[in-house]
Coordinates of C-alpha atoms and ligand atoms in Angstrom, one line a residue:
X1 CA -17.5 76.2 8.3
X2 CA -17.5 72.9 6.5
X3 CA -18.7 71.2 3.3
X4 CA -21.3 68.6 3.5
X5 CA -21.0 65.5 1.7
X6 CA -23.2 62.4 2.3
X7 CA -24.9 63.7 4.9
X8 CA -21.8 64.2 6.6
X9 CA -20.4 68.1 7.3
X10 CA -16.5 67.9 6.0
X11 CA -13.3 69.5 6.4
X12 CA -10.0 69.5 4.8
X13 CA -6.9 70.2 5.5
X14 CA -6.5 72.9 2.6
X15 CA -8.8 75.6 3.7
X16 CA -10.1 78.6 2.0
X17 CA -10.3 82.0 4.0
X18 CA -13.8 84.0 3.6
X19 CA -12.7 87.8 3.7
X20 CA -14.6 90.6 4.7
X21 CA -14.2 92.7 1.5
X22 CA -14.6 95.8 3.7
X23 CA -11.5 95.7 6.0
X24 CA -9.9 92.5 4.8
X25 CA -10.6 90.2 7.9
X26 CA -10.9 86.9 7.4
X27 CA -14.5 85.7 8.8
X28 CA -14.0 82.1 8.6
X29 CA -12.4 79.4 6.3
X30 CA -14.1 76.8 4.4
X31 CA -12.5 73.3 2.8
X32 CA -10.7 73.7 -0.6
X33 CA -13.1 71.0 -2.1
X34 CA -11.3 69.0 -4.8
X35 CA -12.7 66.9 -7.7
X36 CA -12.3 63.5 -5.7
X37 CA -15.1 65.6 -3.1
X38 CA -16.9 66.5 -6.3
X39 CA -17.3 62.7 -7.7
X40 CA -18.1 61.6 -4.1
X41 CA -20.6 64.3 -3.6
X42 CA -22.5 63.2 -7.0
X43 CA -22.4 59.7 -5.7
X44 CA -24.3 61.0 -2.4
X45 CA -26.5 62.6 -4.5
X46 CA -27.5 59.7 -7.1
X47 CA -28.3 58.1 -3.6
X48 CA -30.2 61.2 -2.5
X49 CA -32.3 60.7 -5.4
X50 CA -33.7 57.2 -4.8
X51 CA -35.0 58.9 -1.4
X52 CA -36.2 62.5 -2.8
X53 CA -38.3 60.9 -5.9
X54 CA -40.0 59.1 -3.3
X55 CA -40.7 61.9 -0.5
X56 CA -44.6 62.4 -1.1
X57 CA -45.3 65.9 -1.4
X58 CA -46.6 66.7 1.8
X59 CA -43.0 66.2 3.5
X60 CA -41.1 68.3 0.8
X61 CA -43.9 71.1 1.5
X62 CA -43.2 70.1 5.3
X63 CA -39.2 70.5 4.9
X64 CA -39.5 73.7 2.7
X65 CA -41.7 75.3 5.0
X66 CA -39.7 74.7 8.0
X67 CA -36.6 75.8 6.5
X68 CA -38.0 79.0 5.9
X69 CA -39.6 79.0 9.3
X70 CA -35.5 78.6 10.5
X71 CA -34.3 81.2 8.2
X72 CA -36.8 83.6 9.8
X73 CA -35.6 82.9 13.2
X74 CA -32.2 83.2 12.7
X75 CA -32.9 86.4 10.4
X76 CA -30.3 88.6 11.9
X77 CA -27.7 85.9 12.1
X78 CA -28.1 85.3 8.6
X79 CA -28.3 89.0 7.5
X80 CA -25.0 89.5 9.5
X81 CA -23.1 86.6 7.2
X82 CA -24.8 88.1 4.0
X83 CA -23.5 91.5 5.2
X84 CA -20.1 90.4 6.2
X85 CA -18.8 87.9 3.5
X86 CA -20.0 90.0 0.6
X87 CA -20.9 92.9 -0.4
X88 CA -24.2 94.0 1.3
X89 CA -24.9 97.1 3.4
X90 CA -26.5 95.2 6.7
X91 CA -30.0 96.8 5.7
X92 CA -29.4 95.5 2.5
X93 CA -28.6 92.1 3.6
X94 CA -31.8 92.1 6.1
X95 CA -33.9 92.5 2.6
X96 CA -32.0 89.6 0.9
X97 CA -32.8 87.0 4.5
X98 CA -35.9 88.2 4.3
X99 CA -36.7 87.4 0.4
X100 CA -35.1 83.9 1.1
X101 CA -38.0 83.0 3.3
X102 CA -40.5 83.9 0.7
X103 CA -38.6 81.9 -2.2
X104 CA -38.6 78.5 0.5
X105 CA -42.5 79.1 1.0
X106 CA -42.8 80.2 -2.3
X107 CA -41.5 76.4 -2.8
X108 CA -43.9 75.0 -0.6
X109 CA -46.6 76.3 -2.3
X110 CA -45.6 75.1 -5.6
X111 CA -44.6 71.5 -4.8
X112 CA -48.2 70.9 -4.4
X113 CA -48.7 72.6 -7.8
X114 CA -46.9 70.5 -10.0
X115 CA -49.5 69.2 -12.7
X116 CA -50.4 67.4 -15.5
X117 CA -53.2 67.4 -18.1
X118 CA -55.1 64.7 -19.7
X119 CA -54.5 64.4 -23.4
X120 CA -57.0 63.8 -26.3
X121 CA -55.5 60.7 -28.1
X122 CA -58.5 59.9 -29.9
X123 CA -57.4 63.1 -32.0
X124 CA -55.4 60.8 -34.7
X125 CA -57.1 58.2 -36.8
X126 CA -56.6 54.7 -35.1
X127 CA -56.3 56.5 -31.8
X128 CA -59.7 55.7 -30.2
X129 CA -60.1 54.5 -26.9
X130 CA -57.0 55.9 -26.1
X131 CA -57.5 57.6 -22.7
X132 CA -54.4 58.9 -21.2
X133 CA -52.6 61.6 -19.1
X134 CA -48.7 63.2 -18.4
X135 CA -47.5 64.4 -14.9
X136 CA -44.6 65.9 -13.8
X137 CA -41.5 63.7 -12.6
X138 CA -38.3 65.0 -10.8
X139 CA -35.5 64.7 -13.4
X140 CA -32.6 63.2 -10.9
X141 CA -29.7 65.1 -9.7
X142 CA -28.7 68.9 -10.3
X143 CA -25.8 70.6 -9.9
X144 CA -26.5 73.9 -8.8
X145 CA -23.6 76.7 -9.5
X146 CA -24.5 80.5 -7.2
X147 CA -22.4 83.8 -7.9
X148 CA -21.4 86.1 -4.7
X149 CA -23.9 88.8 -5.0
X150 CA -27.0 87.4 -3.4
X151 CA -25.1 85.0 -1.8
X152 CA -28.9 83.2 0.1
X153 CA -31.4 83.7 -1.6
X154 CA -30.2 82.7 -5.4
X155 CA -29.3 79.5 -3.5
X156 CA -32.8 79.5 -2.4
X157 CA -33.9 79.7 -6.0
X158 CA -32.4 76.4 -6.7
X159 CA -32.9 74.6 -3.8
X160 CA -36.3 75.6 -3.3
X161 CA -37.7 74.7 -6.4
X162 CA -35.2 71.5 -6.9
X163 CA -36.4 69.5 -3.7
X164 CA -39.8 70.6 -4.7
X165 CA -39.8 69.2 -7.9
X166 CA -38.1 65.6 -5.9
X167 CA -34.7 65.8 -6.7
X168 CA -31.5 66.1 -5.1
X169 CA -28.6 68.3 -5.4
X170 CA -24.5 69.2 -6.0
X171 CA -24.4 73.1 -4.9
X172 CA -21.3 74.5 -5.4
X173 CA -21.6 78.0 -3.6
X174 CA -19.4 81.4 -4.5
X175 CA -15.9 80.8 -3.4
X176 CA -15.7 84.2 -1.9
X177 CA -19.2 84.0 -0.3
X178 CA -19.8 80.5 0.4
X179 CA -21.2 80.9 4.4
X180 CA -24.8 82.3 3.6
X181 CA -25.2 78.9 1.1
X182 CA -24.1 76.1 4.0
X183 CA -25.6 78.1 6.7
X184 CA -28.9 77.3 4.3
X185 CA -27.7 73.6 4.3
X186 CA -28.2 73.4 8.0
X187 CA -31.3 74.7 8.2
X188 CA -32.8 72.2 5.7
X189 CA -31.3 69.7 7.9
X190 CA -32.5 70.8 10.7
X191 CA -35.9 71.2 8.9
X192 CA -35.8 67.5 8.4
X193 CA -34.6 67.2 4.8
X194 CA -32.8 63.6 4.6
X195 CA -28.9 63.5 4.3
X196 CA -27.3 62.8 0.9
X197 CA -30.1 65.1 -1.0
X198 CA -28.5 68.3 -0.6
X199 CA -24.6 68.0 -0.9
X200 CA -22.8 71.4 -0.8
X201 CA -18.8 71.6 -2.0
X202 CA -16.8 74.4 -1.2
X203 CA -14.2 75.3 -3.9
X204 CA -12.9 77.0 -7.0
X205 CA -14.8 76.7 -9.7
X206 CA -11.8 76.7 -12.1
X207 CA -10.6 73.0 -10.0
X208 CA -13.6 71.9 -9.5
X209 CA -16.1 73.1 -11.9
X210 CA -15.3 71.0 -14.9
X211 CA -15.4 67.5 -13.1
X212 CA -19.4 68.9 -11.5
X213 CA -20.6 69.9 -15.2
X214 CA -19.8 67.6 -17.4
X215 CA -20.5 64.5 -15.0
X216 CA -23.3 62.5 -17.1
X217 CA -25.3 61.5 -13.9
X218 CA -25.6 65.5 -13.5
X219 CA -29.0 65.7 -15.2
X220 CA -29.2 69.1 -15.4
X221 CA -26.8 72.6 -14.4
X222 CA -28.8 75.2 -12.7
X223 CA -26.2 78.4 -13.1
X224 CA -25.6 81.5 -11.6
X225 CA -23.1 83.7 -12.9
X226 CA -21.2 85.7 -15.9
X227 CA -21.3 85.0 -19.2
X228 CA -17.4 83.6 -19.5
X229 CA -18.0 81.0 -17.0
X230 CA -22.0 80.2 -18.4
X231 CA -20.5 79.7 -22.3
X232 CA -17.8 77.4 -21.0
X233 CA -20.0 75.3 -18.6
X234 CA -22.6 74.8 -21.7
X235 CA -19.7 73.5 -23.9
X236 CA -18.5 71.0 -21.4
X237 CA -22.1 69.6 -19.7
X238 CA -23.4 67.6 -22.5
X239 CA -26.4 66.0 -23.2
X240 CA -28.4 67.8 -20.4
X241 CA -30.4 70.3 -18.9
X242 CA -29.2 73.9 -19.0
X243 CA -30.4 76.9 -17.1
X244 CA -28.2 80.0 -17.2
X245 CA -28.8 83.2 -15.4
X246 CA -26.4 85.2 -16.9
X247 CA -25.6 89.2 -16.9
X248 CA -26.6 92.1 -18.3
X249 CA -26.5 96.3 -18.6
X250 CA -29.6 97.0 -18.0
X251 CA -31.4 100.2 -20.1
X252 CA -34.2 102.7 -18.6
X253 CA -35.7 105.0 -20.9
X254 CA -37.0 108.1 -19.2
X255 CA -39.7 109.8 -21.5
X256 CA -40.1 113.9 -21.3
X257 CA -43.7 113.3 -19.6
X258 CA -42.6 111.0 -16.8
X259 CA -42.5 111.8 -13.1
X260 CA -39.0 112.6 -12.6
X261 CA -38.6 112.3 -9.1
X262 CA -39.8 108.9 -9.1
X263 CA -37.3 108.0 -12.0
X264 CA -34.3 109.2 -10.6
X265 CA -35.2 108.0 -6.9
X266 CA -35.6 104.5 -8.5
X267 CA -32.8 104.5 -10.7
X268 CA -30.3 105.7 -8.0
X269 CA -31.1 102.8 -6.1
X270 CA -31.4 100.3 -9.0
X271 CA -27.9 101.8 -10.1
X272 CA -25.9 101.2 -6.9
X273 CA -28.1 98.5 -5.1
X274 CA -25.3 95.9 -3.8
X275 CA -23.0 98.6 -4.9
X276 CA -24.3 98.2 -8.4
X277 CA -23.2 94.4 -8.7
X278 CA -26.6 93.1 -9.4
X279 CA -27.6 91.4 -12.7
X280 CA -30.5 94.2 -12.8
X281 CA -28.5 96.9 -11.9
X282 CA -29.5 100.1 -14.0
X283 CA -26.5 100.6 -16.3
X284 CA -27.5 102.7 -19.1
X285 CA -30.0 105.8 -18.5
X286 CA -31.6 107.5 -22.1
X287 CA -33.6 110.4 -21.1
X288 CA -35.5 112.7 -23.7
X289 CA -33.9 115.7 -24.3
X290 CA -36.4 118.3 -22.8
X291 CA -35.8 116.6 -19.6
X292 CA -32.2 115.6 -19.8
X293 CA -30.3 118.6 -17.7
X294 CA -33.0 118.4 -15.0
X295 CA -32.5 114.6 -14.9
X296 CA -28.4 114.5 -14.7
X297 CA -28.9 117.3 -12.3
X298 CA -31.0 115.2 -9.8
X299 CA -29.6 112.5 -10.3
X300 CA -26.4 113.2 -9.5
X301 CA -27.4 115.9 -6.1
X302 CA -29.3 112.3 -5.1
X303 CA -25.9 110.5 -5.6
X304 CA -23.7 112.7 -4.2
X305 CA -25.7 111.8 -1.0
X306 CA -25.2 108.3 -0.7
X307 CA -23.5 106.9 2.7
X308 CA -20.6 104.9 1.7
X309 CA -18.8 102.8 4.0
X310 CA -19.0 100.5 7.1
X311 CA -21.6 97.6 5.9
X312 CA -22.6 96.9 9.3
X313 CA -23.5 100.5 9.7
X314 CA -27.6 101.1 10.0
X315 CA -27.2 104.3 7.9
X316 CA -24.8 103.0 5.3
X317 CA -26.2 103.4 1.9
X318 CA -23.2 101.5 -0.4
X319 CA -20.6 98.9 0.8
X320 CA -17.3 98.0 -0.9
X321 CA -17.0 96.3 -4.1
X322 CA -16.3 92.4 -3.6
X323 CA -13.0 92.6 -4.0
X324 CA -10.1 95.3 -4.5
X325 CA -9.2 93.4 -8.0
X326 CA -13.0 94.4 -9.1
X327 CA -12.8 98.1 -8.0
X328 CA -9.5 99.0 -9.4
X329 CA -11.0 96.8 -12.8
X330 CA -14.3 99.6 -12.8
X331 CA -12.0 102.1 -12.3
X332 CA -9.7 101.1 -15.3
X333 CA -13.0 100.7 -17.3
X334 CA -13.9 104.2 -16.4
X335 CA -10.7 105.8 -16.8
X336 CA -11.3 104.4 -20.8
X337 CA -14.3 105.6 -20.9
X338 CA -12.9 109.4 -19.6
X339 CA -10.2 109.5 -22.4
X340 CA -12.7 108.3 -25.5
X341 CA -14.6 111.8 -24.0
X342 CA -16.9 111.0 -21.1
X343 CA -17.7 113.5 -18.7
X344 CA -17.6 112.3 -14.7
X345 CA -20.4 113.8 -12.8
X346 CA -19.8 112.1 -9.4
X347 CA -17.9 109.6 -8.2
X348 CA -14.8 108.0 -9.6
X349 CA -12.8 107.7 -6.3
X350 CA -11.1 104.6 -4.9
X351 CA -10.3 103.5 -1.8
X352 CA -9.1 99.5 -1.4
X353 CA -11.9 97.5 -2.5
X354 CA -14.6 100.5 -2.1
X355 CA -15.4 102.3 -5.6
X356 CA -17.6 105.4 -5.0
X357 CA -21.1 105.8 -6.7
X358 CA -20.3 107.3 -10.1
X359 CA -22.7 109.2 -12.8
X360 CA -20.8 109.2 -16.4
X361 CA -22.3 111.7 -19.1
X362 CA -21.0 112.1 -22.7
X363 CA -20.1 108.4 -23.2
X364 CA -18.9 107.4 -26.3
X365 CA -20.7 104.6 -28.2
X366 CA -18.4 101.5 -27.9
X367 CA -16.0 101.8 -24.5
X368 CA -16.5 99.2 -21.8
X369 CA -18.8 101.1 -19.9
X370 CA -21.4 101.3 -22.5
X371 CA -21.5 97.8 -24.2
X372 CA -20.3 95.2 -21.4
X373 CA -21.9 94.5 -18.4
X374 CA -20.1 96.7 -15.9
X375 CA -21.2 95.0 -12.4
X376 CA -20.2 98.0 -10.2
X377 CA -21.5 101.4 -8.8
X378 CA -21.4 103.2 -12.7
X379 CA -23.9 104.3 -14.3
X380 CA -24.0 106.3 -18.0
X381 CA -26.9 108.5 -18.8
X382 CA -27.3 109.4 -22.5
X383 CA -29.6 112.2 -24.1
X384 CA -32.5 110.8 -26.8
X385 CA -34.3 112.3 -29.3
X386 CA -37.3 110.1 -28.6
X387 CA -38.4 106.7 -28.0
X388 CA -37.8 105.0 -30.7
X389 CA -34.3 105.7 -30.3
X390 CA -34.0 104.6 -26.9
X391 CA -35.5 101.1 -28.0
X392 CA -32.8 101.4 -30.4
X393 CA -29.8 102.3 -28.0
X394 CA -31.5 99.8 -25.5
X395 CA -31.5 96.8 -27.8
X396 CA -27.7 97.4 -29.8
X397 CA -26.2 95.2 -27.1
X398 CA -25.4 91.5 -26.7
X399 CA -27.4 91.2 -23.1
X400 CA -31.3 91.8 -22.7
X401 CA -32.5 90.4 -19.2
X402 CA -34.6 93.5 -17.9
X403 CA -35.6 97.1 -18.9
X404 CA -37.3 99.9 -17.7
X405 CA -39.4 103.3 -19.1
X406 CA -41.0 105.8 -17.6
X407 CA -43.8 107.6 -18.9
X408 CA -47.2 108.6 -18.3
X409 CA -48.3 107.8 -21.9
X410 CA -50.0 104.0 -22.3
X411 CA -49.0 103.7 -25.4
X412 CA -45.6 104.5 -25.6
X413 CA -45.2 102.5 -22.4
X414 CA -47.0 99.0 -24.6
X415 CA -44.9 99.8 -27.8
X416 CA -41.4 99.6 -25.4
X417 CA -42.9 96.6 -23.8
X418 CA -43.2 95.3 -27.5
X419 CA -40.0 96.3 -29.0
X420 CA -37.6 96.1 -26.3
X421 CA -35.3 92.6 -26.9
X422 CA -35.6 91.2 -22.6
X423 CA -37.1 89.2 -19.9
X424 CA -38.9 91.9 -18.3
X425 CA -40.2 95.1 -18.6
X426 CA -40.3 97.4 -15.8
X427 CA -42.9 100.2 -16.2
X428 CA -42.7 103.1 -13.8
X429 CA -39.9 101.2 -11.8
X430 CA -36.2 100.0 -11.8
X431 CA -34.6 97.3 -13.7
X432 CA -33.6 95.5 -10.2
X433 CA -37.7 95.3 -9.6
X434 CA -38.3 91.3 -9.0
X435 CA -40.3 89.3 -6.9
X436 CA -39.5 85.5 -6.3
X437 CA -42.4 84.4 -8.0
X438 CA -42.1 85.8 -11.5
X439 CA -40.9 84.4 -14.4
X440 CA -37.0 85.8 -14.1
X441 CA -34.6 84.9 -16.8
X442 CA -33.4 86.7 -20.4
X443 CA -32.9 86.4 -23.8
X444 CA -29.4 86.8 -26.2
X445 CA -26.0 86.3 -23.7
X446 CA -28.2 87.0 -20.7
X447 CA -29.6 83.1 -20.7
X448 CA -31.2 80.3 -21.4
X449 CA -34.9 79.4 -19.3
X450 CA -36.6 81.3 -16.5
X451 CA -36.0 81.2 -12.9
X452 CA -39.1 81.9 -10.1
X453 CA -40.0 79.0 -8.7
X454 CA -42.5 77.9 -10.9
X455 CA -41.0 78.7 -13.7
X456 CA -37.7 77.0 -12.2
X457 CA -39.9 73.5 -11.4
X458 CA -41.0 73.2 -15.0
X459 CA -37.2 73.3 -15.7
X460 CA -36.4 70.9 -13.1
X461 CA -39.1 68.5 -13.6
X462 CA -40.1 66.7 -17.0
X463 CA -43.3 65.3 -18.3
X464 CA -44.0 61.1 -18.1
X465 CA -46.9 60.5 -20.6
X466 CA -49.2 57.6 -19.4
X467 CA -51.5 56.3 -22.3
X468 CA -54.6 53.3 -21.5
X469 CA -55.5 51.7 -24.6
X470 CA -59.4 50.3 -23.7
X471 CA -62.0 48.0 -24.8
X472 CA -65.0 49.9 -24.5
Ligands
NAP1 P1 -18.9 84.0 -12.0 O1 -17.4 84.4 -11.8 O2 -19.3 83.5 -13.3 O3 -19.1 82.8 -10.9 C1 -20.4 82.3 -10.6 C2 -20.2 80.9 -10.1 O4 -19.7 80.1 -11.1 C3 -19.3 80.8 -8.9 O5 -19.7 79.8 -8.0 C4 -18.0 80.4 -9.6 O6 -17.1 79.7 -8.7 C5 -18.5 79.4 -10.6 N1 -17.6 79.1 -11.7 C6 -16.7 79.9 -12.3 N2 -16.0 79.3 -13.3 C7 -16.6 78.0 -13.3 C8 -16.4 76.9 -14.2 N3 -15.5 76.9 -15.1 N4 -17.1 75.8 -14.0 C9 -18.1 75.8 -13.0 N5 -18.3 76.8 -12.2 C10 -17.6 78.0 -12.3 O7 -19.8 85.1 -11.5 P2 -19.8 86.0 -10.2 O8 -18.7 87.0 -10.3 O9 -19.8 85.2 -9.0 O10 -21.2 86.8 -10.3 C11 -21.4 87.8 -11.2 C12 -22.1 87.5 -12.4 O11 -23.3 86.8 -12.2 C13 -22.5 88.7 -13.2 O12 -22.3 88.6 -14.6 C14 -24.0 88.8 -12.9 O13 -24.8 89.5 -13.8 C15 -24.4 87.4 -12.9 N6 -25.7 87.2 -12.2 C16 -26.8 86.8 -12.9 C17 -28.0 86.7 -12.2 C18 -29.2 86.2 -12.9 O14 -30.1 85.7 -12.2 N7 -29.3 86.4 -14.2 C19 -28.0 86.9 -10.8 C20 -26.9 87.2 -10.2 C21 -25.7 87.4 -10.8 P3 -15.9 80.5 -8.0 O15 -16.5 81.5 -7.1 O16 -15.1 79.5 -7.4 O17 -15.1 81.2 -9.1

């Protein structure tokens, strides 16, 4: 595929091949984007603007709408490029396409939303007959930075809610899953969105990052990604906007009176969803004790029964990892973890790129597996004596962007929700629980502001404060 670049879909002679993690083909090749694209694409864009501040808002609802009406048609064919470039299973992938059409109407909905209040001037001595008002104005252009692992619809949750809000846009897509993000850009052209708003450039972020970030008519950087790459890019922007979706290893406390089928079906799935690369993923498992052996017990007989292998397979539960370099990396991490003492239950095999589903008990406090974010199919689950010391083991960690209990008791359930240092608190469900529409974002190295589209438009929009100073 190509790059598009003032309106204009471009190649280059230096190519980049987009390999199917699963067997190594190469799918397609896209242009290795340099920082001369980079400077021409933000020039597109400063253009772009003049036209998207001025698109009323009944034509951004109109575009949004009908790129999600395109998305929808072409579900399949977009579930098949999610499936291939990345790591998806194909029924997986079907979810993501899906989810993508709700964030684009999810868009729609909000552009019509964006408000203002009237303002009490007459508040402050000297102040009377002041009559005024703010509203909302687009902020100008935004580079927009997406990680592999939900390779549409976190694209979607920066283009939806940037030409909502009236501004245009520098995406640079995942190098080694950059189809799903320009088969988006045709659809918003198709849908009618005008050229030079939405420029997408293909490349590495280590070449071409720098030059997109720290460009000062970049208004703001909408980012995707891990923590390495977020602290770097916040250095280097300036004086701008900053949103950073960061990573995490996300806790679930499981209580002695919760219902433990539900918590171990949940947390299987929010443990090796996208073959446990997912910002979400369930990482760390404390269960009280009385329940502990039953729990690591069924956990594991439900892990031991995952289909792994062929993506494109209707009944395959867990792909490969994105690339070989990751697996064998998770495997290092867990062959640490094995010689500080911990115990493998399941999983622990290797083969290329694909790293089985594997349940870790009697982790040490301190290895990899326990304290960084591991982004792949490994999960730890720890005994507790009781709550309190699973808010404690839950918040002794530098991340905090979702968490989860189960119980049956209200009260424990509101005194996590109070204690527990994150963005989200899942009750009686898995960390990797979202819908588009809520407030999504964390606190400590797992961000800075909230996605969901409303949430994402407040970001991507800034009050203009209109004061009327009357005779009357
Ligand atoms: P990554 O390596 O940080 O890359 C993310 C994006 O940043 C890619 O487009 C990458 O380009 C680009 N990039 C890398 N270095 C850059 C630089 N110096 N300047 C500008 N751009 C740069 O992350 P990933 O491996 O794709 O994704 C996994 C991470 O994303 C995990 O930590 C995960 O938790 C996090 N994540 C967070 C959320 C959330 O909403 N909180 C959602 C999903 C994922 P290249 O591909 O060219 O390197």
């Amino acid at each position: 595929m190509k790059m598009l670049i003032n309106g204009e879909w471009i190649d280059k002679n230096e190519k980049i091949e987009v390999i199917d993690p699963y067997n190594g083909e190469v799918i397609d090749t896209v242009p290795r984007g340099t920082v001369e694209d980079v400077n021409r694409a933000i020039s597109a864009a400063v253009e772009g603007f003049e036209i998207s501040k001025k698109l009323p808002v009944h034509k951004r609802v109109a575009i949004l709408r009908k790129t999600a009406q395109i998305v929808e048609e072409k579900m399949e064919e977009f579930a098949q490029i999610i499936a291939r470039e990345g790591s998806k299973t194909i029924r997986e992938a079907r979810k993501e396409a899906y989810r993508c059409t709700v964030t684009l109407n999810v868009a729609a909905d909000e552009a019509s939303r964006i408000l203002g209040e009237t303002i009490a001037f007459d508040q402050a001595v000297g102040s009377e007959n002041r009559r005024g008002y703010y509203y909302r104005m687009p902020i100008g252009v935004i580079a927009a930075i997406t990680p592999f692992n939900d390779p549409l619809n976190l694209v979607a949750h920066k283009l939806g809610p940037a030409i909502a809000g009236g501004n245009s846009v520098v995406l640079k897509p995942a190098t080694v899953t950059p189809l799903s993000a320009l088969k988006l850009g045709e659809a918003f052209l198709e849908a009618g969105l005008p050229p030079k708003i939405l420029n997408i450039v293909t490349g590495y972020g280590s070449e071409i990052g720098d030059a997109l970030v720290s460009d000062p008519r970049i208004r703001m950087v909408s980012f995707t990604g891990g923590v390495e790459a977020g602290k770097h890019i916040t250095k280097l922007a300036g004086l701008k906007k900053i949103g950073m979706e960061l990573g995490s290893n996300s806790p679930v406390i499981v209580l002695a009176d919760a219902d433990l089928d539900k918590a171990v079906e949940s947390s299987v799935s929010g443990a090796f969803w996208a073959a446990g690369q997912n910002c979400l993923g369930v990482q760390r498992i404390y269960v009280e004790k009385p329940i502990y052996e039953d729990f690591v017990k069924k956990f594991v007989e439900r892990t031991k029964q995952y289909k792994v292998g062929p993506k494109l397979d209707e009944d395959c539960d867990m792909g490969p990892m994105i690339t070989e370099k990751e697996a064998i990396r998770i495997e290092q991490w867990v062959e640490e973890a094995i010689k500080a003492g911990a115990k493998v239950e399941c999983g622990h095999k290797r083969e290329g790129a694909i790293y089985w589903p594997t349940v870790l008990t009697n982790v040490p406090e301190g290895v990899k597996v326990d304290c960084q974010e591991v982004f792949a199919p490994v999960v730890s689950i720890y005994p507790i004596e009781d709550l309190d010391e699973g808010i404690r083991k839950s918040n002794a960690v530098d991340y905090g962007l979702h968490a989860a209990i189960f119980t049956n008791d209200i009260n424990k359930a509101f005194k996590a929700i109070e204690e527990l240092e994150v963005g989200g608190v899942m009750v009686n469900d898995s960390t990797d629980y979202r819908v588009d529409a809520m407030p999504f974002g964390g606190v400590k190295n797992s961000g800075l502001g909230r996605e969901g589209i409303k949430f994402a438009l407040l970001e991507m929009t800034e009050p203009k404060v209109v004061m009327f100073n009357l005779d009357i």
